[in-house]
Short mmCIF file of C-alpha atoms and ligand atoms in Angstrom, two decimals:
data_model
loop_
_atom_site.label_atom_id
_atom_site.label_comp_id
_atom_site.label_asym_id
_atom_site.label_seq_id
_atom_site.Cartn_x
_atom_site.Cartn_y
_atom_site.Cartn_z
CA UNK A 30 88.95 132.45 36.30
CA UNK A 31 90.49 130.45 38.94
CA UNK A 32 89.64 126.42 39.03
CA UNK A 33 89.25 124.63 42.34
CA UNK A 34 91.58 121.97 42.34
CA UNK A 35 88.76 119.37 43.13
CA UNK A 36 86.97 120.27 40.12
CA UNK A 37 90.52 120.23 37.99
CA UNK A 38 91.30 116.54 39.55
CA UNK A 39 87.05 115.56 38.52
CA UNK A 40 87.98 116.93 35.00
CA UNK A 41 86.21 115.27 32.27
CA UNK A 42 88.85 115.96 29.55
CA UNK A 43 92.17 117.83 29.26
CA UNK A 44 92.20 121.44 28.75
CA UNK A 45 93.89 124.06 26.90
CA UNK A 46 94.39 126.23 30.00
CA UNK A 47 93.44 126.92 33.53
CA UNK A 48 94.39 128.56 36.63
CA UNK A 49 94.58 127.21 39.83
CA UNK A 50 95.75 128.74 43.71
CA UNK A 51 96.54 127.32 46.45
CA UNK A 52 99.60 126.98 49.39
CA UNK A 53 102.54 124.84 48.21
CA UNK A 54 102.48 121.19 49.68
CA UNK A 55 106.21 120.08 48.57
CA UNK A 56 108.32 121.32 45.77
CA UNK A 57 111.63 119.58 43.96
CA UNK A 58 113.77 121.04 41.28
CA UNK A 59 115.78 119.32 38.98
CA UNK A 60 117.90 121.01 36.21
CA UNK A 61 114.81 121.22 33.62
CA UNK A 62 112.05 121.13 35.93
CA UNK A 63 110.70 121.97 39.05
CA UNK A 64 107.77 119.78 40.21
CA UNK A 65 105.31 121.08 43.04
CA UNK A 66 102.35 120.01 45.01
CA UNK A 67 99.70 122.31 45.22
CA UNK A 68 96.88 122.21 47.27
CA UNK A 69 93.69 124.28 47.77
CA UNK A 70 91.71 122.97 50.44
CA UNK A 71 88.80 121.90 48.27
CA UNK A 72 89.68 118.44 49.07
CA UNK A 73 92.18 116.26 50.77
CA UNK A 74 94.32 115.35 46.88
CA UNK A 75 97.09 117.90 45.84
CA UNK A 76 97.34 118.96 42.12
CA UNK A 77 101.03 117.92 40.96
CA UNK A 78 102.44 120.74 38.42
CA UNK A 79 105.31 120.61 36.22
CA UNK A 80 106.86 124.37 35.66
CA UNK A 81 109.74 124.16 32.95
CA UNK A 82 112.78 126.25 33.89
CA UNK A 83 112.26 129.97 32.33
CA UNK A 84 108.75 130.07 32.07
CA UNK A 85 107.36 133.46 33.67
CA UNK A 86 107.07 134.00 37.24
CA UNK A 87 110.12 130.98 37.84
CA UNK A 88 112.61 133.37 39.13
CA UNK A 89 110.68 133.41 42.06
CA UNK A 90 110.68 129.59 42.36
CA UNK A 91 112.93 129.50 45.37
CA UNK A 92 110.73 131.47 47.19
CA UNK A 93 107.79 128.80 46.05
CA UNK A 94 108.42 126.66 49.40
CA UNK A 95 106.15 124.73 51.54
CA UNK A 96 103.32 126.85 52.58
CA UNK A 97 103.94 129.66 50.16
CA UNK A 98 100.93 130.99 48.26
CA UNK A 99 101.09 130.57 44.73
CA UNK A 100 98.84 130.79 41.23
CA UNK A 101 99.33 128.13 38.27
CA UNK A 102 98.24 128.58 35.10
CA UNK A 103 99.04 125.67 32.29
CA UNK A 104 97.55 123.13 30.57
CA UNK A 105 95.52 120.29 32.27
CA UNK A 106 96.92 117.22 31.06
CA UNK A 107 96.56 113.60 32.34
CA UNK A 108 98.89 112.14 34.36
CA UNK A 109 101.54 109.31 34.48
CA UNK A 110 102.26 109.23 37.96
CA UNK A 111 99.71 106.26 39.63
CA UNK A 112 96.63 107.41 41.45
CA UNK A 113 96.70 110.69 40.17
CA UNK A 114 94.02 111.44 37.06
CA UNK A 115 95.38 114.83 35.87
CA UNK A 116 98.55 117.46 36.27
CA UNK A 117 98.87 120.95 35.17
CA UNK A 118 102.01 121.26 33.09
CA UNK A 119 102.41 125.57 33.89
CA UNK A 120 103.15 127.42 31.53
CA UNK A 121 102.96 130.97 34.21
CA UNK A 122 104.13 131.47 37.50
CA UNK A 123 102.63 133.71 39.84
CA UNK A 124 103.86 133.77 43.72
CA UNK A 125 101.70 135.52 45.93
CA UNK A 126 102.41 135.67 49.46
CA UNK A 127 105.60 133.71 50.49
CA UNK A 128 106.07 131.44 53.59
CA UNK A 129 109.78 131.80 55.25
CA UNK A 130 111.90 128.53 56.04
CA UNK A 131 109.88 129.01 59.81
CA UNK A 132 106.73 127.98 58.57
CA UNK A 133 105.38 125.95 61.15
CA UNK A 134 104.18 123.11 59.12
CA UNK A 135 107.09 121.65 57.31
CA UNK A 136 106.28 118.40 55.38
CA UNK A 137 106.67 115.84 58.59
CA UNK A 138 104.32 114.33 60.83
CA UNK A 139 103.48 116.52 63.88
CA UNK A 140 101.45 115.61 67.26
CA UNK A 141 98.30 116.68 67.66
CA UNK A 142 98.99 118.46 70.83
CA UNK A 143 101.51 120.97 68.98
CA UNK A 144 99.06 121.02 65.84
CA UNK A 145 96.83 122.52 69.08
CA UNK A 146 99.35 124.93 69.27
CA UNK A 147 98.64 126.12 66.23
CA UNK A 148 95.32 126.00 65.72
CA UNK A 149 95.32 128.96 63.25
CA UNK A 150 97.70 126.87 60.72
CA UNK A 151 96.01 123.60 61.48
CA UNK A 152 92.98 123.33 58.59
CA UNK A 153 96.37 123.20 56.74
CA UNK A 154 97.40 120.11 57.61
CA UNK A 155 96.05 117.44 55.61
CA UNK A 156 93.79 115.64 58.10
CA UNK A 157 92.87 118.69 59.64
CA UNK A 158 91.31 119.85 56.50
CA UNK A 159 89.55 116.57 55.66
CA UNK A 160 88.23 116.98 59.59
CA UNK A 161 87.00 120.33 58.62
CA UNK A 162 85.36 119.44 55.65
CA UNK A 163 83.66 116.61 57.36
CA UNK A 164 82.40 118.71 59.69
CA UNK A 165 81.11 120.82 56.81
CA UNK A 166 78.96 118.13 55.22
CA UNK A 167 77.91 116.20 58.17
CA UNK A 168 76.34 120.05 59.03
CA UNK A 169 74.27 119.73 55.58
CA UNK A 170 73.50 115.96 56.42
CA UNK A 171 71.39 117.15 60.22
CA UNK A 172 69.51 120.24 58.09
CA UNK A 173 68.84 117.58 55.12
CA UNK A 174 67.07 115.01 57.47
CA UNK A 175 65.34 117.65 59.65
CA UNK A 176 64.36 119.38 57.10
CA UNK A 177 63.24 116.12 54.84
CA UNK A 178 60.94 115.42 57.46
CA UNK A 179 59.34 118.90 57.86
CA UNK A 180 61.12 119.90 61.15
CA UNK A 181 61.20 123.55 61.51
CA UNK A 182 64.98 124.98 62.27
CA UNK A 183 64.39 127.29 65.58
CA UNK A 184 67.36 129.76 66.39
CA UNK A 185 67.12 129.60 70.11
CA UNK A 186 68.82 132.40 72.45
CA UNK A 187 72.61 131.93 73.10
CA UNK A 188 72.15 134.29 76.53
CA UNK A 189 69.92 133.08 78.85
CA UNK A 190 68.80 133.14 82.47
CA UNK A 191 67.59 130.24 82.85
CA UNK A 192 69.86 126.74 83.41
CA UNK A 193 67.98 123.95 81.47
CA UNK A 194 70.48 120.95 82.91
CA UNK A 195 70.16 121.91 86.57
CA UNK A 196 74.39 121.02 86.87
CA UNK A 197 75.27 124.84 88.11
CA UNK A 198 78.15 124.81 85.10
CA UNK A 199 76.74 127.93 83.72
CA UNK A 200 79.32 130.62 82.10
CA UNK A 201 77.95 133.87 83.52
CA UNK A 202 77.49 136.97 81.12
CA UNK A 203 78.06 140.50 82.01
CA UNK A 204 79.29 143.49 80.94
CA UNK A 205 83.22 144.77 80.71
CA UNK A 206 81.52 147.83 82.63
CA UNK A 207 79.54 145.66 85.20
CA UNK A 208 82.09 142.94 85.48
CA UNK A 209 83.54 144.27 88.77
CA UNK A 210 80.69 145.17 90.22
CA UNK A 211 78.89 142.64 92.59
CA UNK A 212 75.43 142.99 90.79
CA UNK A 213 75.00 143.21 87.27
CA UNK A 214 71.83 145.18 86.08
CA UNK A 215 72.19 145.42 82.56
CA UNK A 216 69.66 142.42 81.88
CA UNK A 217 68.08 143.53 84.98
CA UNK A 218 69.12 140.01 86.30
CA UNK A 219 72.18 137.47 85.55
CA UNK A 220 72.43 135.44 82.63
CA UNK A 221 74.13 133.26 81.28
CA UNK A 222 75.49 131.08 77.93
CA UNK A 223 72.83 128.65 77.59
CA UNK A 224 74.26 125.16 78.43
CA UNK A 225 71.03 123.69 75.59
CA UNK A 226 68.67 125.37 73.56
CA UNK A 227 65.85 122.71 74.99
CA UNK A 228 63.46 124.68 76.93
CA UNK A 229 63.11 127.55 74.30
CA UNK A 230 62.60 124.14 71.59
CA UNK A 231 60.04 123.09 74.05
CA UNK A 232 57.90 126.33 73.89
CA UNK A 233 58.42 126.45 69.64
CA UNK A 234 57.64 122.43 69.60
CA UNK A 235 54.09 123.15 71.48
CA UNK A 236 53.22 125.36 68.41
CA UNK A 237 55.07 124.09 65.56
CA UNK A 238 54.94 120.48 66.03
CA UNK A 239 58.20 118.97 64.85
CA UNK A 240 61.19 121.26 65.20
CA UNK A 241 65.08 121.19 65.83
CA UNK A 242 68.16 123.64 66.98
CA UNK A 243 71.34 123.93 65.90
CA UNK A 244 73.94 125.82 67.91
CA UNK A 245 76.95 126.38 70.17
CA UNK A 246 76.16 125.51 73.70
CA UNK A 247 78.34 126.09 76.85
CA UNK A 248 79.31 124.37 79.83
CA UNK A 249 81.66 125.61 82.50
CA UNK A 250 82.68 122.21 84.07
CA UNK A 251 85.91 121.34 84.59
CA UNK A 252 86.38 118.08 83.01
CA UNK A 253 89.70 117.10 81.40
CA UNK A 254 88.42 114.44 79.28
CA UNK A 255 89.03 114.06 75.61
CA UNK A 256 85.19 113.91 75.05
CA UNK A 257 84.09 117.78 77.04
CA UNK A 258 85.09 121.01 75.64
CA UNK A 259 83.57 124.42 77.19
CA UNK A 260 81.82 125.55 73.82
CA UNK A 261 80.13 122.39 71.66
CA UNK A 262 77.76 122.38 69.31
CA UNK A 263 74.61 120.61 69.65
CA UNK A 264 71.39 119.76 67.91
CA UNK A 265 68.44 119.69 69.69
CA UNK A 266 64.95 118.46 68.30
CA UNK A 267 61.94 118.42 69.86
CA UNK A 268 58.77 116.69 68.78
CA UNK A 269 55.18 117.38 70.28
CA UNK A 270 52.80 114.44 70.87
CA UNK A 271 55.90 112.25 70.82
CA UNK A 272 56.80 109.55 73.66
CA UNK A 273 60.06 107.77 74.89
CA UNK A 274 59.60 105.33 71.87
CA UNK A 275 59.50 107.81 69.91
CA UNK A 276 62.00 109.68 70.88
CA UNK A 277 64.53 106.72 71.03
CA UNK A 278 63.26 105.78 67.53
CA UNK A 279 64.31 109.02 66.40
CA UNK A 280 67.19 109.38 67.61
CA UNK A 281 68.76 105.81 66.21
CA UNK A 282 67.39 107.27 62.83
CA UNK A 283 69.66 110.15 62.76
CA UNK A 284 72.74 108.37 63.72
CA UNK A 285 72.05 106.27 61.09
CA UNK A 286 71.58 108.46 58.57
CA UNK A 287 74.38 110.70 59.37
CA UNK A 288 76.73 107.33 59.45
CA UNK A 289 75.32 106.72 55.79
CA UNK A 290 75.59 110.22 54.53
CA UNK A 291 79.15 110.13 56.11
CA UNK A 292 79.85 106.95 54.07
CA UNK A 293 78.53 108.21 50.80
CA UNK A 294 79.75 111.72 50.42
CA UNK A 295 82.87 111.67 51.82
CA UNK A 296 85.10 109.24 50.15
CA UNK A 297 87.97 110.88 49.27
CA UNK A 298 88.07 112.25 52.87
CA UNK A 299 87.95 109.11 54.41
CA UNK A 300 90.57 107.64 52.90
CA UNK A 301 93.19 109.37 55.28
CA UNK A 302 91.46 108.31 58.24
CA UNK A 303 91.13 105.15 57.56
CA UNK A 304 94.98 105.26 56.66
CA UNK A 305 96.04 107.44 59.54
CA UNK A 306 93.93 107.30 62.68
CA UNK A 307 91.72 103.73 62.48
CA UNK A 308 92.14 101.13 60.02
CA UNK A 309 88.58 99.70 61.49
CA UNK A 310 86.28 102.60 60.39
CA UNK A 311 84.77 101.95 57.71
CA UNK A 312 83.90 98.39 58.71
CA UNK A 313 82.45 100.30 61.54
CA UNK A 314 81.02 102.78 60.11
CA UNK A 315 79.11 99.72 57.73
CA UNK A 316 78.09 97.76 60.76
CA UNK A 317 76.42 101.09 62.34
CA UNK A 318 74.50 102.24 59.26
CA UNK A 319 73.03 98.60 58.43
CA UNK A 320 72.74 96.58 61.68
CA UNK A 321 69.91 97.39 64.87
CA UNK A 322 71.14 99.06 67.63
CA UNK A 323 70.46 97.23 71.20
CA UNK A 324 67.87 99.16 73.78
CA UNK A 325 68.25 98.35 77.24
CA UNK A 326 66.20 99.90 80.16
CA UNK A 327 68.82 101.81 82.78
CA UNK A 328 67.89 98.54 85.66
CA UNK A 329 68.95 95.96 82.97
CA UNK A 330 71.53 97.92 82.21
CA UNK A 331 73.04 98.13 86.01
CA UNK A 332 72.21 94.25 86.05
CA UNK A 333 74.72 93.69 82.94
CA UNK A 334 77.35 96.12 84.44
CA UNK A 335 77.16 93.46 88.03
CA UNK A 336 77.19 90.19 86.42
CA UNK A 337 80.32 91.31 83.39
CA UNK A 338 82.48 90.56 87.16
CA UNK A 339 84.38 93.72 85.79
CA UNK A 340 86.44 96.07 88.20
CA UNK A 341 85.18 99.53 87.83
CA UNK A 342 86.62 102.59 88.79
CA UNK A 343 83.11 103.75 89.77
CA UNK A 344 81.49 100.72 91.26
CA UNK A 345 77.72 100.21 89.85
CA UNK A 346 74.69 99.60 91.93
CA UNK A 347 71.11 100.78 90.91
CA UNK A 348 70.67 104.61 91.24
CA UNK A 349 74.46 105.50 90.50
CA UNK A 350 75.06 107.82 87.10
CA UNK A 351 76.76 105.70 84.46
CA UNK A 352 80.32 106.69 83.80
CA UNK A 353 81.95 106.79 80.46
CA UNK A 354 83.64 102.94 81.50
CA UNK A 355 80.24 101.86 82.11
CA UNK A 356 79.25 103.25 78.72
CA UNK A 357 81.77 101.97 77.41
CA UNK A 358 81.44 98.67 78.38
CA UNK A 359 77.98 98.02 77.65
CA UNK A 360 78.90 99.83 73.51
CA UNK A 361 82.14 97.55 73.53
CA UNK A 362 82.23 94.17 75.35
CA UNK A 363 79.06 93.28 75.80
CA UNK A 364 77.04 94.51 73.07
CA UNK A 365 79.18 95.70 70.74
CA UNK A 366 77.22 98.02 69.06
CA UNK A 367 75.22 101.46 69.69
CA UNK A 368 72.77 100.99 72.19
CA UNK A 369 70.13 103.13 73.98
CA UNK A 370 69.66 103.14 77.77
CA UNK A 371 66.65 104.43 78.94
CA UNK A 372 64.40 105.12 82.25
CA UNK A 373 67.16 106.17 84.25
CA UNK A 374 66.78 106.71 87.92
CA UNK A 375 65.14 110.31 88.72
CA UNK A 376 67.63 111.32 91.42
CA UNK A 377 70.38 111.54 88.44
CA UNK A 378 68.43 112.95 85.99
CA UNK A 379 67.31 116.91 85.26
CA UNK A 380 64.19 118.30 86.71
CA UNK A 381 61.93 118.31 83.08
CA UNK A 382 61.74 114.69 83.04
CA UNK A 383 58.58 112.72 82.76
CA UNK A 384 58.11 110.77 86.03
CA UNK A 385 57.07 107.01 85.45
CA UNK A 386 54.60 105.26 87.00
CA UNK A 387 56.91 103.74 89.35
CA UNK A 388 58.27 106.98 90.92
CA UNK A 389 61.77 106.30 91.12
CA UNK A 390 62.72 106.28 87.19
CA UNK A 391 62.20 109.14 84.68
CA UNK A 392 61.92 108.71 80.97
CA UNK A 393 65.20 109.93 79.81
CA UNK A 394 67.56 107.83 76.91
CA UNK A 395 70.88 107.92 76.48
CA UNK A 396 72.25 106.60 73.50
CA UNK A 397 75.71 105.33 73.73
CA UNK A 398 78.49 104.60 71.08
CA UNK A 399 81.70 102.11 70.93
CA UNK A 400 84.92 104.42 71.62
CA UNK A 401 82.90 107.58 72.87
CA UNK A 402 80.11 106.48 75.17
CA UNK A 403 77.18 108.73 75.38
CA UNK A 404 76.58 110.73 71.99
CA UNK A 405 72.52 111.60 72.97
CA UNK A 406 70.76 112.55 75.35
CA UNK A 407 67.20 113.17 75.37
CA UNK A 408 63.96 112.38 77.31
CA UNK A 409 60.04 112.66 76.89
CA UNK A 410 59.16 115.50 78.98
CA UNK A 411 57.26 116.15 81.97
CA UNK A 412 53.62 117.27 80.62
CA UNK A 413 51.79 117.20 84.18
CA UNK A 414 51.53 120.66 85.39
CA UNK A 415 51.31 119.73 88.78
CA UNK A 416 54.09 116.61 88.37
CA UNK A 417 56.15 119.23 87.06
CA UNK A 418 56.24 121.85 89.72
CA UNK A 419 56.71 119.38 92.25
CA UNK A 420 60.24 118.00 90.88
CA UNK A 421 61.06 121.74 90.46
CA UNK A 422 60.56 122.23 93.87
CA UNK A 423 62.91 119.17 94.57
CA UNK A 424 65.34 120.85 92.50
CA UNK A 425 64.87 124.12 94.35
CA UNK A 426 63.91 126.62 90.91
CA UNK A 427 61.17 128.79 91.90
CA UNK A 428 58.15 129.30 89.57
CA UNK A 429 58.96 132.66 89.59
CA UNK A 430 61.63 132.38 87.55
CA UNK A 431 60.17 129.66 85.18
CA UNK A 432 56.79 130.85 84.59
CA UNK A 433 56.61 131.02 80.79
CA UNK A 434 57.85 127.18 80.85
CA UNK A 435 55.37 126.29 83.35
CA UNK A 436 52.75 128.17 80.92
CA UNK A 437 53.62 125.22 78.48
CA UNK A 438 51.88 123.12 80.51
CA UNK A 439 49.14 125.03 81.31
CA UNK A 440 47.99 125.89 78.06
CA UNK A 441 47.20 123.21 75.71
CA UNK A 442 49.92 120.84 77.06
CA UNK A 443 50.86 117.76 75.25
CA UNK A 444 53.36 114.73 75.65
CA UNK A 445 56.20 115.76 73.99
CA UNK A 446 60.18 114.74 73.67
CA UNK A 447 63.14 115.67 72.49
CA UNK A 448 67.32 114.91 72.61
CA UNK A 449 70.40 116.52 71.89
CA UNK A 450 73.38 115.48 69.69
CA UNK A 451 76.86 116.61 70.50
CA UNK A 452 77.93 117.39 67.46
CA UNK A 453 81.69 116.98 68.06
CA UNK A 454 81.19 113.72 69.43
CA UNK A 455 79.37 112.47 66.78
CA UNK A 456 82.32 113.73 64.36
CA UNK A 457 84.54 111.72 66.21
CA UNK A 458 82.40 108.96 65.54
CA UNK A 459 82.59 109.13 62.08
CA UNK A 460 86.43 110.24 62.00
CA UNK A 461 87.91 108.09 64.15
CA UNK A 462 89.66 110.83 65.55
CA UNK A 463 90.12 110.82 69.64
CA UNK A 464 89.81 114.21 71.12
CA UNK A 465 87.33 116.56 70.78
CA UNK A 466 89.96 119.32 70.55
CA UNK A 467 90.86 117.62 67.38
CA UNK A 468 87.19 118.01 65.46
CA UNK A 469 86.29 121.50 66.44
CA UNK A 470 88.02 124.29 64.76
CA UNK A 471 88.98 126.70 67.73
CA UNK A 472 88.57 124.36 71.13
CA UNK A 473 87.73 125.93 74.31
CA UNK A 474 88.78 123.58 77.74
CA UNK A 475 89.81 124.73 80.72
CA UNK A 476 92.49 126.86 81.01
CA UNK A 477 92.49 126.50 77.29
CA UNK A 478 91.13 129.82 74.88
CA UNK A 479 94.29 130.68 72.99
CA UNK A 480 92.70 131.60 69.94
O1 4AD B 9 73.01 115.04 77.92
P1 4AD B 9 73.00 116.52 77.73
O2 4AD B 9 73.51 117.36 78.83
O3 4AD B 9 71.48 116.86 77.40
C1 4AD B 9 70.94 118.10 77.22
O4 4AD B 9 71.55 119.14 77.22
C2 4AD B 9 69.48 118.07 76.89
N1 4AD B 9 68.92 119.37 77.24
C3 4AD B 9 69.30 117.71 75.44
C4 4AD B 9 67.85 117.64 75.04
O5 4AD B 9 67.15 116.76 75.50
N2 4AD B 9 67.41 118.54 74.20
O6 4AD B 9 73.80 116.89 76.41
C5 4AD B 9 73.43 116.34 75.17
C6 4AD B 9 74.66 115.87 74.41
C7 4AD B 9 75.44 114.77 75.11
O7 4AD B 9 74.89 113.50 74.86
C8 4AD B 9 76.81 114.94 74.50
O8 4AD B 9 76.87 114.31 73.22
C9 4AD B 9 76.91 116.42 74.29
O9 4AD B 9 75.59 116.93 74.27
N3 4AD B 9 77.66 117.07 75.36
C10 4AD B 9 78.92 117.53 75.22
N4 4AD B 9 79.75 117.52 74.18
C11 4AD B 9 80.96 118.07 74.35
N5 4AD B 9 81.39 118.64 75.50
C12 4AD B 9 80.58 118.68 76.58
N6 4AD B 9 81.01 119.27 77.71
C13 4AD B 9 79.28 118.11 76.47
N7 4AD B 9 78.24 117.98 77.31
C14 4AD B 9 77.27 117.35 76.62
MG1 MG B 10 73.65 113.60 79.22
#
């Protein structure tokens, strides 16, 4: 029976004997002893084991080197070195799959941007793995408060035809057969990767009440930013008789309780970011999961943005998009916390938002973060039949092609709302870390699909 080395290190008391595997951290010899670092994966600490000189399996201790695959089987005893609860003193051996002197992850530090390079090797690396565990648990943290407050998971299509954000950066899916050909029939129209799972939530929402995707989503613009990657995940609930309120009431809720999940489940793993990539995060991470966030409509918002005197890139005036340094100044100098921006201007904004009253705004909500900028988007939805079709036609979609989501509203229609997540930026959040290439396991950017 193998032992993770998590549950060795958690150990109650010693024991007699167990086995543990893993891929060698760092090894020394001396003339009695050699002493190695094993680790597993299980969590971010290695197990440190002391193998005597002649025990079985050490004539293949040279062979034992960073990276190598080995099994340890010994006695669990406690240990003198500090910070360390138990060792394994071995009394067996057993190497099982060697890793030659060019093993690309030698004990030193390495950039992130060759770690990229090897994306294959790089859960290995320490902070890679306590990324990838992280990502892991925060996972289990979105089901656990859906599910706590009786959403219903929906698996919504991953080819579609229709394109839900109205921004044309649609990845377009055809056959190997059909790919040179100028029209692809195989669908009998062309598709696509859906870019959000939103419009099929809609249609499950105005039946089942309170529900909530989960999924890779897929945009084909070509930013080079360290926030946009090509294939993100995103979580996307959707909430029938729901308004803006509650929407943006929602959607601070989650943060928060994926912040204080983070916090209490991950200790051990946050140790090495706070070490390694921001001394400040769990302060921050405290201050987020405790303290309001600020709401602010989009017009205040711009107001702010005029008065802070600041020289932007982008200049500001009312009806301009907000850019990541407006975002970012609003999250970082001025109120330096999360904060929600809502009723946006319509021209900016996708073509299923609710109209207000006024005509020019729609009731959309970003909510933006210090360090990222926006980690949410959402709106309350247009329920107006009538409303609707006319901002599609100001879009220029046909009916035609949106007639089931058009049925939405003519059968039993009801105020709904809904957002979506980005699930890597929300893991950057809560890591610290600064690129999304860094918190998704295989990254796809432009020009960029190695792997
Ligand atoms: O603001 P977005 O485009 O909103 C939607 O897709 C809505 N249909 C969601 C909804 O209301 N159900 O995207 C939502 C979030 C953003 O706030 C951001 O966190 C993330 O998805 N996101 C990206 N993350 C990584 N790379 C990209 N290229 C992203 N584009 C959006
Ligand atoms: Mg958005």
């Amino acid at each position: 029976m193998r032992t993770l080395i998590k549950h060795a290190l958690l150990s109650a008391h010693p024991q007699n004997s167990i086995t543990v595997k893993g891929w060698v951290r760092t090894r020394r010899d001396s003339k009695e002893f050699s002493f190695i670092e094993l680790n597993d994966g299980s969590c971010l600490a290695n197990l440190q084991c002391i193998a005597d000189v002649g025990i079985p399996g050490y004539q293949d201790i040279q062979k034992m080197s960073t990276g190598a695959a080995i099994g340890i089987t010994g006695k669990l005893i406690e240990s003198q070195g500090k910070g360390q609860t138990w060792e394994i003193q071995a009394t067996t051996l057993e190497l099982i799959g060697e890793a030659p002197s060019d093993f690309p992850l030698q004990k030193k530090g390495h950039t992130p941007e060759f770690l990229r390079s090897i994306s294959h090797l790089r859960p290995r690396a320490n902070l890679y793995g306590a990324v990838f565990r992280m990502r892991s648990r925060l996972a289990n943290a979105v089901h656990r408060f859906f599910q706590e407050r009786d959403f219903t998971l929906v698996h919504t299509p991953i080819i579609t035809s229709s394109d839900c954000e109205g921004a044309g950066e649609m990845f377009r899916v055809t056959t190997q057969e059909n790919a040179s050909k100028q029209d692809d029939d195989f669908f009998g129209k062309n598709t696509y990767l859906t870019v959000s799972g939103q419009l099929e939530g809609e249609a499950f929402a105005t039946a089942l009440s309170n529900i909530y995707t989960f999924g890779p989503t897929f945009r084909a613009e070509n930013s080079h930013t360290t926030r946009h990657a090509s294939e993100f995940w995103m979580i996307e609930p959707e909430m029938a008789f729901c308004d803006l309120e509650g929407d943006m009431n929602l959607a601070e809720e989650f943060v928060k309780y994926l912040v204080q999940d983070v916090l209490e489940n991950n200790e051990g793993d946050l140790d090495i970011f706070y070490k390694f990539v921001d001394k400040d995060l769990r302060q921050r991470l405290k201050f987020v999961a405790e303290r309001p966030f600020q709401r602010v409509s989009y017009t205040e918002a711009v107001e702010i943005l005029i008065a802070s005197g600041e020289q932007f890139e982008y200049p500001v005036e009312w009806g301009v998009n907000l850019q990541s340094e407006h975002e970012r100044y609003l999250t970082e100098k001025h109120f330096k916390c999360p904060t929600t921006v809502y009723n946006y201007p319509k021209s900016v904004k996708p073509f299923y938002m609710r109209t207000n009253d006024d005509g020019k705004t729609v009731t959309a909500m970003d909510l933006l973060v210090p360090g990222i900028g926006e980690i949410i988007g959402g709106a309350q939805r247009e329920e107006r039949l009538e409303v609707l079709e006319a901002n599609m036609k100001e879009h220029g979609l046909s009916k035609e092609d949106y007639w089931w989501y058009l049925d939405l509203r003519k059968y039993g229609s009801c105020p709904h709302a809904g957002f979506g997540l980005g699930f890597e930026r929300m893991l950057m959040f809560v890591t610290g870390m600064k690129n999304i290439r860094d918190v998704i396991p295989f990254a796809r950017t432009p020009g960029h699909c190695e792997f």
